mmCIF file of C-alpha atoms in Angstrom:
data_model
loop_
_atom_site.group_PDB
_atom_site.id
_atom_site.type_symbol
_atom_site.label_atom_id
_atom_site.label_comp_id
_atom_site.label_asym_id
_atom_site.label_seq_id
_atom_site.Cartn_x
_atom_site.Cartn_y
_atom_site.Cartn_z
ATOM 1 C CA MET A 1 14.986 -14.936 -16.928
ATOM 2 C CA SER A 2 16.117 -14.641 -13.323
ATOM 3 C CA LYS A 3 14.319 -12.840 -10.539
ATOM 4 C CA ALA A 4 15.682 -9.396 -9.671
ATOM 5 C CA LEU A 5 16.315 -10.199 -5.979
ATOM 6 C CA GLU A 6 17.229 -13.859 -6.390
ATOM 7 C CA GLY A 7 19.891 -14.782 -3.830
ATOM 8 C CA VAL A 8 18.736 -12.235 -1.244
ATOM 9 C CA ARG A 9 17.412 -13.777 1.969
ATOM 10 C CA ILE A 10 15.022 -11.830 4.216
ATOM 11 C CA LEU A 11 14.349 -12.634 7.874
ATOM 12 C CA ASP A 12 10.745 -11.510 8.217
ATOM 13 C CA PHE A 13 9.748 -10.463 11.736
ATOM 14 C CA THR A 14 6.686 -8.595 10.511
ATOM 15 C CA HIS A 15 2.989 -8.887 11.216
ATOM 16 C CA VAL A 16 -0.371 -7.345 10.265
ATOM 17 C CA GLN A 17 0.018 -5.091 7.182
ATOM 18 C CA SER A 18 2.853 -2.560 6.889
ATOM 19 C CA GLY A 19 5.768 -4.955 7.344
ATOM 20 C CA PRO A 20 4.218 -7.853 5.409
ATOM 21 C CA THR A 21 3.529 -5.490 2.495
ATOM 22 C CA CYS A 22 7.246 -4.704 2.357
ATOM 23 C CA THR A 23 8.472 -8.299 2.572
ATOM 24 C CA GLN A 24 5.830 -9.554 0.119
ATOM 25 C CA LEU A 25 7.038 -7.058 -2.475
ATOM 26 C CA LEU A 26 10.611 -8.260 -1.975
ATOM 27 C CA ALA A 27 9.407 -11.868 -2.258
ATOM 28 C CA TRP A 28 7.636 -11.076 -5.543
ATOM 29 C CA PHE A 29 10.971 -9.850 -6.875
ATOM 30 C CA GLY A 30 12.557 -13.176 -5.954
ATOM 31 C CA ALA A 31 13.947 -12.721 -2.447
ATOM 32 C CA ASP A 32 13.751 -15.754 -0.143
ATOM 33 C CA VAL A 33 11.535 -14.452 2.667
ATOM 34 C CA VAL A 34 11.583 -16.510 5.872
ATOM 35 C CA LYS A 35 8.633 -15.444 8.008
ATOM 36 C CA VAL A 36 9.134 -16.035 11.742
ATOM 37 C CA GLU A 37 5.856 -16.727 13.559
ATOM 38 C CA ARG A 38 4.668 -17.608 17.026
ATOM 39 C CA PRO A 39 4.008 -21.336 17.472
ATOM 40 C CA GLY A 40 0.323 -22.214 17.387
ATOM 41 C CA VAL A 41 -0.755 -18.644 16.641
ATOM 42 C CA GLY A 42 1.344 -17.074 13.921
ATOM 43 C CA ASP A 43 0.729 -13.642 12.470
ATOM 44 C CA ILE A 44 -2.385 -12.280 14.205
ATOM 45 C CA THR A 45 -4.043 -11.653 10.848
ATOM 46 C CA ARG A 46 -4.278 -15.394 10.184
ATOM 47 C CA GLY A 47 -7.353 -15.354 12.416
ATOM 48 C CA GLN A 48 -8.686 -11.856 11.785
ATOM 49 C CA LEU A 49 -11.726 -11.160 9.592
ATOM 50 C CA ARG A 50 -12.093 -14.831 8.683
ATOM 51 C CA ASP A 51 -14.691 -15.646 6.049
ATOM 52 C CA VAL A 52 -14.044 -19.415 6.142
ATOM 53 C CA PRO A 53 -13.864 -21.187 9.541
ATOM 54 C CA ASN A 54 -10.452 -22.544 10.600
ATOM 55 C CA VAL A 55 -8.752 -21.272 7.446
ATOM 56 C CA ASP A 56 -6.200 -18.464 7.189
ATOM 57 C CA SER A 57 -8.021 -15.199 6.517
ATOM 58 C CA LEU A 58 -7.804 -13.268 3.278
ATOM 59 C CA TYR A 59 -6.165 -10.544 5.345
ATOM 60 C CA PHE A 60 -3.199 -12.864 5.868
ATOM 61 C CA THR A 61 -3.144 -14.667 2.532
ATOM 62 C CA MET A 62 -3.169 -11.429 0.517
ATOM 63 C CA LEU A 63 -0.183 -9.996 2.420
ATOM 64 C CA ASN A 64 2.104 -13.014 2.627
ATOM 65 C CA SER A 65 2.478 -14.450 -0.860
ATOM 66 C CA ASN A 66 5.716 -16.189 -1.871
ATOM 67 C CA LYS A 67 7.035 -16.558 1.701
ATOM 68 C CA ARG A 68 8.193 -19.469 3.843
ATOM 69 C CA SER A 69 6.988 -19.856 7.437
ATOM 70 C CA ILE A 70 8.942 -21.086 10.443
ATOM 71 C CA THR A 71 7.607 -21.168 14.023
ATOM 72 C CA ILE A 72 9.976 -20.154 16.812
ATOM 73 C CA ASP A 73 9.386 -19.498 20.505
ATOM 74 C CA THR A 74 11.538 -16.408 20.893
ATOM 75 C CA LYS A 75 11.386 -16.629 24.713
ATOM 76 C CA ASN A 76 13.004 -20.061 24.662
ATOM 77 C CA PRO A 77 16.836 -20.039 24.942
ATOM 78 C CA LYS A 78 17.109 -22.513 22.069
ATOM 79 C CA GLY A 79 14.724 -20.324 20.122
ATOM 80 C CA LYS A 80 17.086 -17.380 20.577
ATOM 81 C CA GLU A 81 19.955 -19.577 19.438
ATOM 82 C CA LEU A 82 17.984 -20.462 16.333
ATOM 83 C CA LEU A 83 17.297 -16.788 15.625
ATOM 84 C CA GLU A 84 20.991 -15.974 15.916
ATOM 85 C CA GLY A 85 21.689 -18.668 13.360
ATOM 86 C CA LEU A 86 19.161 -17.156 10.971
ATOM 87 C CA ILE A 87 20.551 -13.656 11.449
ATOM 88 C CA LYS A 88 23.976 -14.955 10.427
ATOM 89 C CA VAL A 89 22.711 -16.304 7.085
ATOM 90 C CA CYS A 90 20.239 -13.541 6.149
ATOM 91 C CA ASP A 91 20.862 -10.329 4.247
ATOM 92 C CA VAL A 92 18.003 -8.319 5.742
ATOM 93 C CA LEU A 93 15.950 -8.405 8.945
ATOM 94 C CA VAL A 94 12.580 -6.632 8.680
ATOM 95 C CA GLU A 95 10.369 -5.858 11.689
ATOM 96 C CA ASN A 96 7.391 -3.714 12.592
ATOM 97 C CA PHE A 97 7.023 -4.485 16.286
ATOM 98 C CA GLY A 98 5.940 -1.828 18.747
ATOM 99 C CA PRO A 99 8.662 0.508 20.060
ATOM 100 C CA GLY A 100 11.343 -1.351 22.016
ATOM 101 C CA VAL A 101 9.968 -4.878 21.534
ATOM 102 C CA LEU A 102 12.931 -6.252 19.609
ATOM 103 C CA ASP A 103 15.348 -4.654 22.081
ATOM 104 C CA ARG A 104 13.596 -6.412 24.960
ATOM 105 C CA MET A 105 13.922 -9.698 23.089
ATOM 106 C CA GLY A 106 17.673 -9.186 23.137
ATOM 107 C CA PHE A 107 17.990 -8.305 19.461
ATOM 108 C CA SER A 108 18.729 -4.594 19.376
ATOM 109 C CA TRP A 109 20.325 -3.130 16.250
ATOM 110 C CA GLU A 110 23.697 -3.190 17.997
ATOM 111 C CA ARG A 111 23.333 -6.899 18.830
ATOM 112 C CA VAL A 112 22.050 -7.827 15.368
ATOM 113 C CA HIS A 113 24.870 -5.871 13.706
ATOM 114 C CA GLN A 114 27.374 -7.628 15.973
ATOM 115 C CA ILE A 115 26.052 -11.049 14.931
ATOM 116 C CA ASN A 116 26.149 -10.143 11.236
ATOM 117 C CA PRO A 117 27.948 -6.883 10.277
ATOM 118 C CA LYS A 118 26.621 -7.145 6.705
ATOM 119 C CA ILE A 119 22.955 -7.446 7.621
ATOM 120 C CA ILE A 120 20.475 -4.663 6.928
ATOM 121 C CA MET A 121 17.929 -4.145 9.695
ATOM 122 C CA ALA A 122 14.746 -2.446 8.502
ATOM 123 C CA SER A 123 11.987 -1.164 10.755
ATOM 124 C CA ILE A 124 8.619 0.544 10.497
ATOM 125 C CA LYS A 125 7.520 2.596 13.497
ATOM 126 C CA GLY A 126 4.627 4.951 14.073
ATOM 127 C CA PHE A 127 6.615 8.129 14.666
ATOM 128 C CA GLY A 128 10.174 9.294 14.328
ATOM 129 C CA PRO A 129 12.142 10.840 17.220
ATOM 130 C CA GLY A 130 9.991 13.305 19.122
ATOM 131 C CA PRO A 131 7.154 13.480 21.638
ATOM 132 C CA TYR A 132 5.257 10.501 20.202
ATOM 133 C CA GLU A 133 8.085 8.128 19.298
ATOM 134 C CA ASP A 134 7.016 5.534 21.890
ATOM 135 C CA CYS A 135 3.393 5.451 20.721
ATOM 136 C CA LYS A 136 1.854 2.596 18.766
ATOM 137 C CA VAL A 137 0.282 3.546 15.447
ATOM 138 C CA TYR A 138 -2.227 1.887 13.160
ATOM 139 C CA GLU A 139 -3.387 2.736 9.636
ATOM 140 C CA ASN A 140 -5.981 5.399 10.436
ATOM 141 C CA VAL A 141 -3.832 6.975 13.137
ATOM 142 C CA ALA A 142 -1.055 7.394 10.584
ATOM 143 C CA GLN A 143 -3.480 9.001 8.126
ATOM 144 C CA CYS A 144 -4.619 11.438 10.812
ATOM 145 C CA THR A 145 -1.152 12.384 12.050
ATOM 146 C CA GLY A 146 0.392 12.605 8.585
ATOM 147 C CA GLY A 147 -1.964 15.232 7.168
ATOM 148 C CA SER A 148 -4.202 13.035 5.051
ATOM 149 C CA ALA A 149 -7.378 13.091 7.159
ATOM 150 C CA SER A 150 -7.387 16.858 7.734
ATOM 151 C CA THR A 151 -7.372 17.439 3.970
ATOM 152 C CA THR A 152 -9.815 14.667 3.007
ATOM 153 C CA GLY A 153 -13.587 15.055 2.881
ATOM 154 C CA PHE A 154 -15.913 17.969 2.217
ATOM 155 C CA ARG A 155 -15.394 21.406 3.698
ATOM 156 C CA GLU A 156 -18.631 21.306 5.669
ATOM 157 C CA GLY A 157 -17.949 17.866 7.146
ATOM 158 C CA PRO A 158 -15.461 16.178 9.488
ATOM 159 C CA PRO A 159 -12.010 14.914 8.524
ATOM 160 C CA LEU A 160 -12.071 11.543 6.737
ATOM 161 C CA VAL A 161 -9.650 8.666 6.293
ATOM 162 C CA THR A 162 -9.223 7.170 2.851
ATOM 163 C CA GLY A 163 -9.865 3.571 1.815
ATOM 164 C CA ALA A 164 -6.355 3.390 0.340
ATOM 165 C CA GLN A 165 -3.994 1.969 2.957
ATOM 166 C CA ILE A 166 -1.440 4.752 2.697
ATOM 167 C CA GLY A 167 -0.333 4.372 6.303
ATOM 168 C CA ASP A 168 0.355 0.635 6.306
ATOM 169 C CA SER A 169 0.845 -0.542 2.734
ATOM 170 C CA GLY A 170 2.175 2.860 1.684
ATOM 171 C CA ASN A 171 4.929 2.684 4.260
ATOM 172 C CA GLY A 172 5.636 -0.931 3.416
ATOM 173 C CA LEU A 173 6.483 0.306 -0.065
ATOM 174 C CA HIS A 174 8.661 3.080 1.361
ATOM 175 C CA LEU A 175 10.556 0.547 3.487
ATOM 176 C CA ALA A 176 11.085 -1.792 0.531
ATOM 177 C CA LEU A 177 12.763 1.036 -1.378
ATOM 178 C CA GLY A 178 14.966 1.770 1.630
ATOM 179 C CA ILE A 179 16.000 -1.893 1.838
ATOM 180 C CA VAL A 180 16.869 -2.168 -1.851
ATOM 181 C CA THR A 181 18.850 1.079 -1.599
ATOM 182 C CA ALA A 182 20.780 -0.239 1.409
ATOM 183 C CA LEU A 183 21.466 -3.504 -0.426
ATOM 184 C CA TYR A 184 22.906 -1.538 -3.331
ATOM 185 C CA HIS A 185 25.028 0.552 -0.966
ATOM 186 C CA ARG A 186 26.360 -2.654 0.587
ATOM 187 C CA THR A 187 27.700 -3.811 -2.785
ATOM 188 C CA HIS A 188 30.471 -1.208 -2.561
ATOM 189 C CA SER A 189 30.656 -0.513 1.191
ATOM 190 C CA GLY A 190 30.487 -4.114 2.366
ATOM 191 C CA LYS A 191 28.493 -2.997 5.384
ATOM 192 C CA GLY A 192 24.932 -3.360 6.510
ATOM 193 C CA GLN A 193 22.992 -0.454 7.956
ATOM 194 C CA ARG A 194 19.789 0.490 9.738
ATOM 195 C CA VAL A 195 16.756 1.480 7.655
ATOM 196 C CA THR A 196 13.771 3.095 9.363
ATOM 197 C CA VAL A 197 10.457 4.454 8.165
ATOM 198 C CA ALA A 198 8.018 6.333 10.400
ATOM 199 C CA MET A 199 4.382 5.969 9.361
ATOM 200 C CA GLN A 200 3.691 9.649 10.026
ATOM 201 C CA ASP A 201 6.597 10.588 7.758
ATOM 202 C CA GLY A 202 5.460 8.290 4.981
ATOM 203 C CA VAL A 203 1.894 9.607 4.970
ATOM 204 C CA LEU A 204 3.153 13.198 4.914
ATOM 205 C CA ASN A 205 5.379 12.284 1.967
ATOM 206 C CA LEU A 206 2.270 11.095 0.102
ATOM 207 C CA CYS A 207 0.475 14.325 1.083
ATOM 208 C CA ARG A 208 3.177 16.576 -0.321
ATOM 209 C CA VAL A 209 0.800 18.508 -2.605
ATOM 210 C CA LYS A 210 -1.134 19.592 0.477
ATOM 211 C CA LEU A 211 2.089 20.790 2.106
ATOM 212 C CA ARG A 212 2.640 22.669 -1.148
ATOM 213 C CA ASP A 213 -0.789 24.278 -0.802
ATOM 214 C CA GLN A 214 -0.149 25.185 2.841
ATOM 215 C CA GLN A 215 2.718 27.380 1.677
ATOM 216 C CA ARG A 216 0.756 28.827 -1.247
ATOM 217 C CA LEU A 217 -2.038 29.743 1.141
ATOM 218 C CA LYS A 218 0.206 32.350 2.760
ATOM 219 C CA HIS A 219 0.121 34.333 -0.481
ATOM 220 C CA GLY A 220 -3.604 34.270 -1.119
ATOM 221 C CA PRO A 221 -6.607 32.001 -1.621
ATOM 222 C CA LEU A 222 -6.240 28.671 -3.435
ATOM 223 C CA LYS A 223 -8.140 29.606 -6.556
ATOM 224 C CA GLU A 224 -8.452 26.088 -7.960
ATOM 225 C CA TYR A 225 -10.376 24.986 -4.846
ATOM 226 C CA SER A 226 -14.162 25.005 -5.230
ATOM 227 C CA GLN A 227 -14.654 27.193 -2.206
ATOM 228 C CA TYR A 228 -12.923 30.071 -3.996
ATOM 229 C CA GLY A 229 -15.622 30.093 -6.658
ATOM 230 C CA GLU A 230 -18.281 29.814 -3.971
ATOM 231 C CA GLY A 231 -16.945 32.890 -2.183
ATOM 232 C CA ALA A 232 -16.139 30.990 1.019
ATOM 233 C CA PRO A 233 -13.169 32.441 2.930
ATOM 234 C CA PHE A 234 -10.018 30.399 3.564
ATOM 235 C CA GLY A 235 -8.637 29.813 7.026
ATOM 236 C CA ASP A 236 -4.984 29.497 8.009
ATOM 237 C CA ALA A 237 -4.692 25.771 7.107
ATOM 238 C CA VAL A 238 -5.315 23.820 3.908
ATOM 239 C CA PRO A 239 -9.026 22.949 3.872
ATOM 240 C CA ARG A 240 -10.816 19.775 2.889
ATOM 241 C CA ALA A 241 -11.496 20.084 -0.807
ATOM 242 C CA GLY A 242 -14.048 17.380 -1.605
ATOM 243 C CA ASN A 243 -13.249 15.958 -5.023
ATOM 244 C CA ASP A 244 -11.237 18.901 -6.308
ATOM 245 C CA SER A 245 -8.189 17.918 -8.317
ATOM 246 C CA GLY A 246 -4.930 18.278 -6.418
ATOM 247 C CA GLY A 247 -3.003 19.090 -9.566
ATOM 248 C CA GLY A 248 -4.298 22.556 -10.327
ATOM 249 C CA GLN A 249 -6.639 21.406 -13.108
ATOM 250 C CA PRO A 250 -10.304 21.790 -12.054
ATOM 251 C CA GLY A 251 -11.890 18.378 -11.630
ATOM 252 C CA TRP A 252 -14.942 16.837 -9.988
ATOM 253 C CA ILE A 253 -16.839 13.555 -9.680
ATOM 254 C CA LEU A 254 -20.058 13.675 -11.697
ATOM 255 C CA LYS A 255 -23.126 11.456 -11.852
ATOM 256 C CA CYS A 256 -23.617 9.175 -14.837
ATOM 257 C CA LYS A 257 -26.606 7.302 -16.190
ATOM 258 C CA GLY A 258 -27.966 4.887 -13.589
ATOM 259 C CA TRP A 259 -26.600 6.721 -10.562
ATOM 260 C CA GLU A 260 -29.971 6.453 -8.813
ATOM 261 C CA ASN A 261 -29.471 2.697 -8.333
ATOM 262 C CA ASP A 262 -25.730 2.218 -8.774
ATOM 263 C CA PRO A 263 -23.541 3.836 -6.078
ATOM 264 C CA ASP A 264 -20.561 3.733 -8.442
ATOM 265 C CA ALA A 265 -22.191 5.200 -11.577
ATOM 266 C CA TYR A 266 -19.905 8.223 -11.553
ATOM 267 C CA ILE A 267 -16.995 9.581 -13.556
ATOM 268 C CA TYR A 268 -14.115 11.887 -12.676
ATOM 269 C CA PHE A 269 -14.069 14.766 -15.141
ATOM 270 C CA ILE A 270 -11.250 17.319 -15.533
ATOM 271 C CA THR A 271 -11.836 20.588 -17.385
ATOM 272 C CA GLN A 272 -8.255 20.916 -18.541
ATOM 273 C CA ALA A 273 -7.565 24.257 -20.212
ATOM 274 C CA PRO A 274 -5.990 22.864 -23.443
ATOM 275 C CA VAL A 275 -9.193 20.900 -24.232
ATOM 276 C CA TRP A 276 -11.739 23.452 -23.018
ATOM 277 C CA ASP A 277 -13.094 23.995 -26.532
ATOM 278 C CA LYS A 278 -13.604 20.241 -26.922
ATOM 279 C CA VAL A 279 -15.415 20.056 -23.583
ATOM 280 C CA CYS A 280 -17.763 22.798 -24.763
ATOM 281 C CA LYS A 281 -18.470 20.983 -28.045
ATOM 282 C CA VAL A 282 -19.153 17.640 -26.335
ATOM 283 C CA ILE A 283 -21.715 19.091 -23.932
ATOM 284 C CA GLY A 284 -23.288 21.422 -26.515
ATOM 285 C CA GLU A 285 -22.053 24.738 -25.145
ATOM 286 C CA GLU A 286 -19.992 25.972 -28.095
ATOM 287 C CA GLY A 287 -20.823 29.563 -27.162
ATOM 288 C CA TRP A 288 -18.616 29.230 -24.070
ATOM 289 C CA ILE A 289 -15.533 28.888 -26.288
ATOM 290 C CA THR A 290 -15.530 32.591 -27.185
ATOM 291 C CA ASP A 291 -17.639 33.997 -24.343
ATOM 292 C CA PRO A 292 -15.318 36.247 -22.263
ATOM 293 C CA GLY A 293 -16.981 34.919 -19.133
ATOM 294 C CA TYR A 294 -15.820 31.359 -19.927
ATOM 295 C CA ALA A 295 -13.001 31.602 -22.480
ATOM 296 C CA THR A 296 -10.076 31.719 -19.995
ATOM 297 C CA PRO A 297 -9.255 29.604 -16.922
ATOM 298 C CA GLU A 298 -9.268 32.729 -14.750
ATOM 299 C CA ALA A 299 -12.758 33.681 -15.948
ATOM 300 C CA ARG A 300 -14.052 30.171 -15.251
ATOM 301 C CA LEU A 301 -12.762 29.874 -11.684
ATOM 302 C CA PRO A 302 -15.709 31.634 -9.987
ATOM 303 C CA LYS A 303 -18.148 29.582 -12.079
ATOM 304 C CA LEU A 304 -16.744 26.061 -11.606
ATOM 305 C CA LYS A 305 -19.715 24.804 -9.601
ATOM 306 C CA ALA A 306 -22.151 25.897 -12.331
ATOM 307 C CA ILE A 307 -19.858 24.570 -15.077
ATOM 308 C CA PHE A 308 -19.671 21.117 -13.538
ATOM 309 C CA ALA A 309 -23.435 21.144 -12.991
ATOM 310 C CA ARG A 310 -23.864 21.745 -16.734
ATOM 311 C CA ILE A 311 -21.379 19.001 -17.612
ATOM 312 C CA GLU A 312 -23.260 16.657 -15.295
ATOM 313 C CA GLN A 313 -26.408 17.240 -17.309
ATOM 314 C CA TRP A 314 -24.509 15.611 -20.163
ATOM 315 C CA THR A 315 -22.843 12.801 -18.157
ATOM 316 C CA THR A 316 -26.190 11.666 -16.712
ATOM 317 C CA THR A 317 -27.286 10.794 -20.251
ATOM 318 C CA LYS A 318 -24.385 8.340 -20.614
ATOM 319 C CA THR A 319 -23.097 5.381 -18.637
ATOM 320 C CA LYS A 320 -19.665 5.980 -17.152
ATOM 321 C CA PHE A 321 -18.112 3.753 -19.825
ATOM 322 C CA GLU A 322 -19.986 5.443 -22.678
ATOM 323 C CA ALA A 323 -18.895 8.837 -21.365
ATOM 324 C CA MET A 324 -15.294 7.658 -21.085
ATOM 325 C CA ASP A 325 -15.261 6.363 -24.681
ATOM 326 C CA ILE A 326 -16.548 9.692 -25.994
ATOM 327 C CA LEU A 327 -14.275 11.866 -23.864
ATOM 328 C CA ASN A 328 -11.174 9.827 -24.678
ATOM 329 C CA GLU A 329 -11.738 10.503 -28.377
ATOM 330 C CA TYR A 330 -11.176 14.189 -27.582
ATOM 331 C CA ASP A 331 -8.310 13.592 -25.095
ATOM 332 C CA ILE A 332 -10.464 15.019 -22.293
ATOM 333 C CA PRO A 333 -9.040 13.655 -18.993
ATOM 334 C CA CYS A 334 -11.566 11.425 -17.246
ATOM 335 C CA GLY A 335 -11.912 8.157 -15.417
ATOM 336 C CA PRO A 336 -14.842 5.968 -14.347
ATOM 337 C CA ILE A 337 -15.347 5.229 -10.661
ATOM 338 C CA LEU A 338 -14.580 1.501 -10.608
ATOM 339 C CA SER A 339 -15.985 -0.642 -7.814
ATOM 340 C CA MET A 340 -14.004 -3.444 -6.202
ATOM 341 C CA LYS A 341 -16.332 -5.894 -7.961
ATOM 342 C CA GLU A 342 -15.512 -4.360 -11.339
ATOM 343 C CA LEU A 343 -11.788 -4.443 -10.597
ATOM 344 C CA ALA A 344 -11.940 -8.055 -9.418
ATOM 345 C CA GLU A 345 -13.632 -9.043 -12.682
ATOM 346 C CA ASP A 346 -11.460 -6.918 -14.993
ATOM 347 C CA GLN A 347 -9.777 -9.360 -17.383
ATOM 348 C CA SER A 348 -7.136 -6.842 -18.467
ATOM 349 C CA LEU A 349 -5.873 -6.706 -14.871
ATOM 350 C CA ARG A 350 -5.716 -10.497 -14.832
ATOM 351 C CA LYS A 351 -3.628 -10.511 -18.016
ATOM 352 C CA THR A 352 -1.066 -8.088 -16.597
ATOM 353 C CA GLY A 353 -0.839 -9.932 -13.273
ATOM 354 C CA THR A 354 -2.175 -6.979 -11.316
ATOM 355 C CA VAL A 355 -4.964 -9.223 -10.023
ATOM 356 C CA VAL A 356 -4.094 -12.905 -9.608
ATOM 357 C CA GLU A 357 -6.058 -16.046 -8.801
ATOM 358 C CA VAL A 358 -4.159 -18.387 -6.478
ATOM 359 C CA GLU A 359 -4.847 -21.931 -5.298
ATOM 360 C CA HIS A 360 -4.615 -22.525 -1.545
ATOM 361 C CA PRO A 361 -4.567 -26.026 0.013
ATOM 362 C CA LYS A 362 -7.102 -25.105 2.709
ATOM 363 C CA ARG A 363 -9.084 -22.233 1.192
ATOM 364 C CA GLY A 364 -9.182 -23.232 -2.452
ATOM 365 C CA LYS A 365 -8.989 -20.474 -5.068
ATOM 366 C CA TYR A 366 -8.826 -16.842 -4.008
ATOM 367 C CA LEU A 367 -8.005 -13.502 -5.591
ATOM 368 C CA THR A 368 -5.062 -11.420 -4.526
ATOM 369 C CA VAL A 369 -3.097 -8.465 -5.793
ATOM 370 C CA GLY A 370 -0.007 -9.057 -7.896
ATOM 371 C CA ASN A 371 3.147 -7.023 -8.244
ATOM 372 C CA PRO A 372 2.233 -3.528 -9.496
ATOM 373 C CA ILE A 373 5.847 -2.956 -10.574
ATOM 374 C CA LYS A 374 6.710 -4.649 -13.863
ATOM 375 C CA LEU A 375 10.319 -5.348 -14.895
ATOM 376 C CA SER A 376 10.979 -6.317 -18.515
ATOM 377 C CA ASP A 377 13.660 -8.927 -17.776
ATOM 378 C CA SER A 378 12.757 -9.984 -14.240
ATOM 379 C CA PRO A 379 9.195 -11.289 -14.145
ATOM 380 C CA SER A 380 7.248 -11.677 -10.926
ATOM 381 C CA ASP A 381 4.948 -14.521 -10.056
ATOM 382 C CA VAL A 382 2.558 -14.871 -7.148
ATOM 383 C CA LYS A 383 2.551 -18.013 -5.031
ATOM 384 C CA ARG A 384 0.173 -18.751 -2.181
ATOM 385 C CA SER A 385 0.852 -17.727 1.400
ATOM 386 C CA PRO A 386 2.449 -20.351 3.662
ATOM 387 C CA LEU A 387 0.625 -22.406 6.255
ATOM 388 C CA LEU A 388 1.766 -21.792 9.813
ATOM 389 C CA GLY A 389 5.168 -23.398 10.306
ATOM 390 C CA GLU A 390 4.952 -25.137 6.944
ATOM 391 C CA HIS A 391 8.646 -24.705 6.153
ATOM 392 C CA THR A 392 10.156 -25.148 9.616
ATOM 393 C CA ASP A 393 11.987 -28.396 8.864
ATOM 394 C CA GLU A 394 13.026 -27.165 5.428
ATOM 395 C CA ILE A 395 14.598 -24.006 6.852
ATOM 396 C CA LEU A 396 16.378 -25.860 9.643
ATOM 397 C CA THR A 397 17.967 -28.343 7.256
ATOM 398 C CA LYS A 398 18.436 -26.469 3.977
ATOM 399 C CA VAL A 399 18.982 -22.885 5.152
ATOM 400 C CA LEU A 400 20.803 -23.500 8.421
ATOM 401 C CA GLY A 401 22.304 -26.875 7.451
ATOM 402 C CA TYR A 402 21.319 -28.668 10.656
ATOM 403 C CA ASP A 403 21.409 -32.462 10.703
ATOM 404 C CA ASP A 404 18.586 -34.627 12.056
ATOM 405 C CA LYS A 405 20.126 -34.737 15.528
ATOM 406 C CA LYS A 406 20.293 -30.953 15.764
ATOM 407 C CA VAL A 407 16.747 -30.581 14.446
ATOM 408 C CA ARG A 408 15.510 -33.041 17.084
ATOM 409 C CA GLU A 409 17.357 -31.046 19.730
ATOM 410 C CA PHE A 410 15.475 -27.890 18.802
ATOM 411 C CA LYS A 411 12.142 -29.692 18.703
ATOM 412 C CA ASP A 412 12.662 -31.387 22.056
ATOM 413 C CA SER A 413 13.609 -28.059 23.641
ATOM 414 C CA GLY A 414 10.241 -26.530 22.726
ATOM 415 C CA ALA A 415 11.946 -23.820 20.678
ATOM 416 C CA LEU A 416 9.657 -24.610 17.770
ATOM 417 C CA GLY A 417 6.566 -24.641 19.958
ATOM 418 C CA GLY A 418 6.320 -28.365 20.475
ATOM 419 C CA ALA A 419 3.899 -28.830 17.592
ATOM 420 C CA LYS A 420 4.577 -30.432 14.237
ATOM 421 C CA PRO A 421 4.571 -28.019 11.300
ATOM 422 C CA MET A 422 1.326 -27.857 9.356
ATOM 423 C CA ALA A 423 1.524 -29.754 6.103
ATOM 424 C CA ALA A 424 0.095 -28.662 2.781
ATOM 425 C CA GLU A 425 -2.477 -31.250 1.866
#
């Protein structure tokens, strides 16, 4: 079985997280991703948050699987010549530099399109056109400007960012979709085009249910929010809603057996209307099934805090996994709060390739995420991240077709940084 993107070559000008997330996903699907890095330094994340001295960090290795690395000094005239050669033979150029950086390097969209009219140039920026378009943006800034932080946390507390990297990795996924769409369009147009994703836009896209609620708020209080049942007034903007469900079904995180010593001994419990009678039977409150004060969703809304408190009396007698087994028998929506340790050790995730163990020549074995998107006829595999400049000679000879004399010319010019590529031991 062939890879879905086999035959597509990506020129990867990305660094840190958002761009590398995009190009790694394309590499998992079989694209040949050529990562361009600074000689001697490489992607800044190679040295960030290191847990093993003088070894590429997990930050880098977990974002750059299945890629090839070439080192180029982009300020060197021969380095620019080399880049032009790569642009000519690549299908896509991906970058997430700060605003204007690529233009100052001499590789604006107009110049890149002139070199290769069929190439797709894909970019992630912080903001779209507007007052902040020249500002640099990082993960938490994107969460704050895209609506996530203002709607995350508890009503009485400050805005919070989430541990999910919706600003960086989330927008990497958005950009990957844009690239694949542009590649498909090229099959009948014959032309490349510009693909852009603004991090603010991407976060707002993921916060669409809160934009929904902002409009609903104009017509009255949001009754599925806990504060409605508590009698707290609503303001003119969507409030922070703690652990309320965003889907209209009342839900909350409840303590389970062992919560006093285990910070993750909790379960998410949804009191979905179609299974309300089953919820009542499980917790021993059968009288609520016919009680007018509890029998309908509308009657329960003002009492949600007390209802969840009663359910929690039951969940604290069970571990989160025991509770889940019982609730699933009755089709009551629920889910245990799984720690990163539990996820890392989950064998079912290993079997599906969602979590993968990879061998690295310097680090040894490490865990990384695998492709979350499964195709029936185009399997994905996860290979280790490249060492800095590991594939420089390979790309010069096999991708660009340069002979030994030409390769020596580039090396002598300093375009490759003057250092020999690192070898995989």
